[in-house]
Amino acid sequence: MNPISYNTNLIRISLLSIALTHTAIAGGPIDGHSLMDDYLQNKASASTDPATPPTAINISNDALVFNRGATGVDNDDFDEKFSLAKTLTSIRNSSGATTSSSNTQLLNSLRNTFKVNSKTNGLVKMDLQKREKEVSVSAMSPSAIFNRFDLSASNGQHCGEYRIVYHKNNGDRFFLSFEARYPNPEPSRGKRGCFAVVDFWKKIGDMSKADALVQLEKFFYKGLTHRGVKLPVAINFTHYTHGTGQVRSNSFFQSPWQLREFKTDINAKGEAVFVADTVKFNPLAELFADEKSLDSDALKALRIYFNHDFDTYVDNLLAPERRASNPSASDIINGISLNSANHYNEFQSDANTNDNTANGNKKSLNTIISNKLSALNLSNYNAKMIRNRAEAMSCGGCHQNSNDTEIAPNVNWPKSASFVHVNEQGVLSSALTDQFLPARSALLKDYLQKITEPMWRFAEVDYSSTYNDFGGYYNASSYPNRSAFAVLQADGSIKAWGKSNAGGTNAPTDKGYTKIYSTNDAFAALKADGSIKAWGHPSGGGTGAPDDSGYTKIYSNYSVFAALKANGSIKAWGYSSAGGTGAPTDKGYTKIYSTWGAFAALKADGSITAWGYSRRGGSNAPTDNGYTKIYSNEHAFAALKADGSITAWGNSNSG
């Protein structure tokens, strides 16, 4: 890769500005610290004789990878459920693009980036190798699905990456990897919020391949509710765009083998497209070599600042030895990183001698490495081992260049499967099976041992704030049952006990429920498909539930349930005078609020419809719009507008 010179003074001033602003995040992005880093640090510092024995949790490799050709996998079913067309369609449909496009156009936007012979990173223009080759949507099939929870942010900002790798079925070898960064479904809980995601994948490992494929299809394309937590669709435009995940290509169209990286974006026409991006943690190989007389001014300037930051990068590469005095081979292999700043990275990573950073002989970098080794008393290490580590962190290194190279005394980097880590038949590399998967399994086990969740989820009242906000006990989304309990198990089945005519008996006997709601003396349970089952006292909503599906949430007051559909329509049942009848018949509602015996529903335009006992707020709701939220107590409602004004109605003695 040969950077092309721009104006020397302009480059040097700009790079100085970049370097100065980068010092606060030297070593990579602020959110670059992962749960794997935490796990290895804690492992190194843990007592050899823990006071409490670890919980017996088994993590199967099937919880980490689903690959074609594996025992029990129906390849035809895999091809159908995870077709490339389905993935591209999901990305387009979630893009918010103002101009429609086809899957072929979206794939062609990626292919068209191979027709460009240069691209600029910062102010440095870098040469690119043109690689023009036709690839159709139908010509590719899924190779494997990967669970990369190990890439989760240690602060819980996201829950790692979930990847689908596709291969070209014939002719020149070509792979595409869709690597979605998955949002934390419960971000307020930090890394604990990822529990439902981890538990879902653990359950995948315990299922038959046929059942696992059904659930994985939901996770990637439909979204689902697991252990009462709504897990969003993984294949989403926003999970591959700038600042999130990425799509990578692995091509053999012409020599050398090459990997590139892409992001989703919207072009000037309003279409969803893929755009070329830098290959992360793949610095220019020239930065590792001594200056040459024919080097461009741009390269000379960039090399100065790379040399300045390399001190931090060596710390990252020596992280295992900095954590422990005698780290295991596994902890070394899984514990090193480079995290080079993006302005050093190139747009293609090649598996050849010229692009191998370990072959660079820049003396100042070797001096930095030697000083670090001396400070850690690592006299049996040498600079070449650490340079091999840096190359192993690049795509070209991990996929080929670093195979079997020495990264510590008697420790060699594990081997790929000839430029790939999963091939067209779904066969995994020895690097995966011997090193990476066992470490990821250990991390999952450690997380589940430390982040415990209750086996049961009771019918809960969502207190909007008796104690912490306006509103209160009667503004909860579900009124508490006074005489019975109902609990939801992990498989979606329900157990109930207590007063028989209040719902203590006759709970549904099937599975697949995601949440339970209640009135004073009845329960209603919602399934993943939006269907509802109610039981308990008839006057409290125990009968009369709708028999269709598509409902997203259920609300209640003392004796009535009100269910909201995805289209904003409402169905209510229970005691007639308290709102069991009189619900609005139009659509477009976004949320329902309640008092003891009435409801108020808010529309997207901020208008309100109320029904139920008049003296409890069932009438006299405001007729204008622009309201953003409703609060309530036992007998009255108060609606808040965006401008801060409030309108109240209901019993005048209660507000």
PDB file of C-alpha atoms in Angstrom, residues 34-41 43 148 150-151 316-317 319-320 323 327-337 389 392-393 407 411-414 431-443:
ATOM      1  CA  SER A  34     -14.326  -5.750  26.336  1.00  0.00           C
ATOM      2  CA  LEU A  35     -15.722  -8.329  28.721  1.00  0.00           C
ATOM      3  CA  MET A  36     -12.943 -10.671  27.598  1.00  0.00           C
ATOM      4  CA  ASP A  37     -10.433  -8.114  28.908  1.00  0.00           C
ATOM      5  CA  ASP A  38     -12.271  -8.043  32.243  1.00  0.00           C
ATOM      6  CA  TYR A  39     -12.503 -11.818  32.393  1.00  0.00           C
ATOM      7  CA  LEU A  40      -8.802 -12.365  31.785  1.00  0.00           C
ATOM      8  CA  GLN A  41      -7.863  -9.634  34.265  1.00  0.00           C
ATOM      9  CA  LYS A  43      -8.838 -14.598  36.167  1.00  0.00           C
ATOM     10  CA  ARG A 148     -19.252 -13.089  19.685  1.00  0.00           C
ATOM     11  CA  ASP A 150     -16.780 -11.911  24.062  1.00  0.00           C
ATOM     12  CA  LEU A 151     -16.670  -8.593  22.184  1.00  0.00           C
ATOM     13  CA  ASN A 316      -1.863  -3.682  24.589  1.00  0.00           C
ATOM     14  CA  LEU A 317       0.179  -6.409  22.920  1.00  0.00           C
ATOM     15  CA  ALA A 319      -1.434  -7.213  28.227  1.00  0.00           C
ATOM     16  CA  PRO A 320      -1.240 -10.939  29.206  1.00  0.00           C
ATOM     17  CA  ARG A 323      -1.800  -9.140  34.020  1.00  0.00           C
ATOM     18  CA  PRO A 327       0.240 -16.421  31.591  1.00  0.00           C
ATOM     19  CA  SER A 328      -0.950 -19.576  29.867  1.00  0.00           C
ATOM     20  CA  ALA A 329      -0.781 -19.985  26.103  1.00  0.00           C
ATOM     21  CA  SER A 330      -4.556 -19.582  25.946  1.00  0.00           C
ATOM     22  CA  ASP A 331      -4.508 -16.363  27.971  1.00  0.00           C
ATOM     23  CA  ILE A 332      -1.799 -14.950  25.711  1.00  0.00           C
ATOM     24  CA  ILE A 333      -3.554 -15.874  22.472  1.00  0.00           C
ATOM     25  CA  ASN A 334      -6.941 -14.581  23.621  1.00  0.00           C
ATOM     26  CA  GLY A 335      -5.643 -11.648  25.641  1.00  0.00           C
ATOM     27  CA  ILE A 336      -3.616  -9.510  23.240  1.00  0.00           C
ATOM     28  CA  SER A 337      -4.890  -6.555  21.213  1.00  0.00           C
ATOM     29  CA  ARG A 389       1.548 -10.376  17.852  1.00  0.00           C
ATOM     30  CA  ALA A 392      -1.731 -11.527  14.320  1.00  0.00           C
ATOM     31  CA  MET A 393      -4.133  -8.705  15.262  1.00  0.00           C
ATOM     32  CA  ILE A 407       4.410 -14.934  19.989  1.00  0.00           C
ATOM     33  CA  VAL A 411       3.772 -20.309  22.280  1.00  0.00           C
ATOM     34  CA  ASN A 412       2.805 -20.087  18.607  1.00  0.00           C
ATOM     35  CA  TRP A 413      -0.174 -18.360  17.027  1.00  0.00           C
ATOM     36  CA  PRO A 414      -2.846 -20.957  16.086  1.00  0.00           C
ATOM     37  CA  ALA A 431      -7.504 -21.787  15.801  1.00  0.00           C
ATOM     38  CA  LEU A 432     -11.230 -21.692  16.553  1.00  0.00           C
ATOM     39  CA  THR A 433     -11.642 -25.195  17.913  1.00  0.00           C
ATOM     40  CA  ASP A 434      -8.433 -25.286  19.966  1.00  0.00           C
ATOM     41  CA  GLN A 435      -8.158 -21.703  21.219  1.00  0.00           C
ATOM     42  CA  PHE A 436     -10.857 -19.140  20.477  1.00  0.00           C
ATOM     43  CA  LEU A 437     -14.017 -21.169  21.159  1.00  0.00           C
ATOM     44  CA  PRO A 438     -12.784 -22.626  24.492  1.00  0.00           C
ATOM     45  CA  ALA A 439     -11.904 -19.123  25.715  1.00  0.00           C
ATOM     46  CA  ARG A 440     -15.282 -17.730  24.630  1.00  0.00           C
ATOM     47  CA  SER A 441     -17.007 -20.654  26.346  1.00  0.00           C
ATOM     48  CA  ALA A 442     -15.102 -19.944  29.580  1.00  0.00           C
ATOM     49  CA  LEU A 443     -16.167 -16.294  29.401  1.00  0.00           C
TER      50      LEU A 443
END
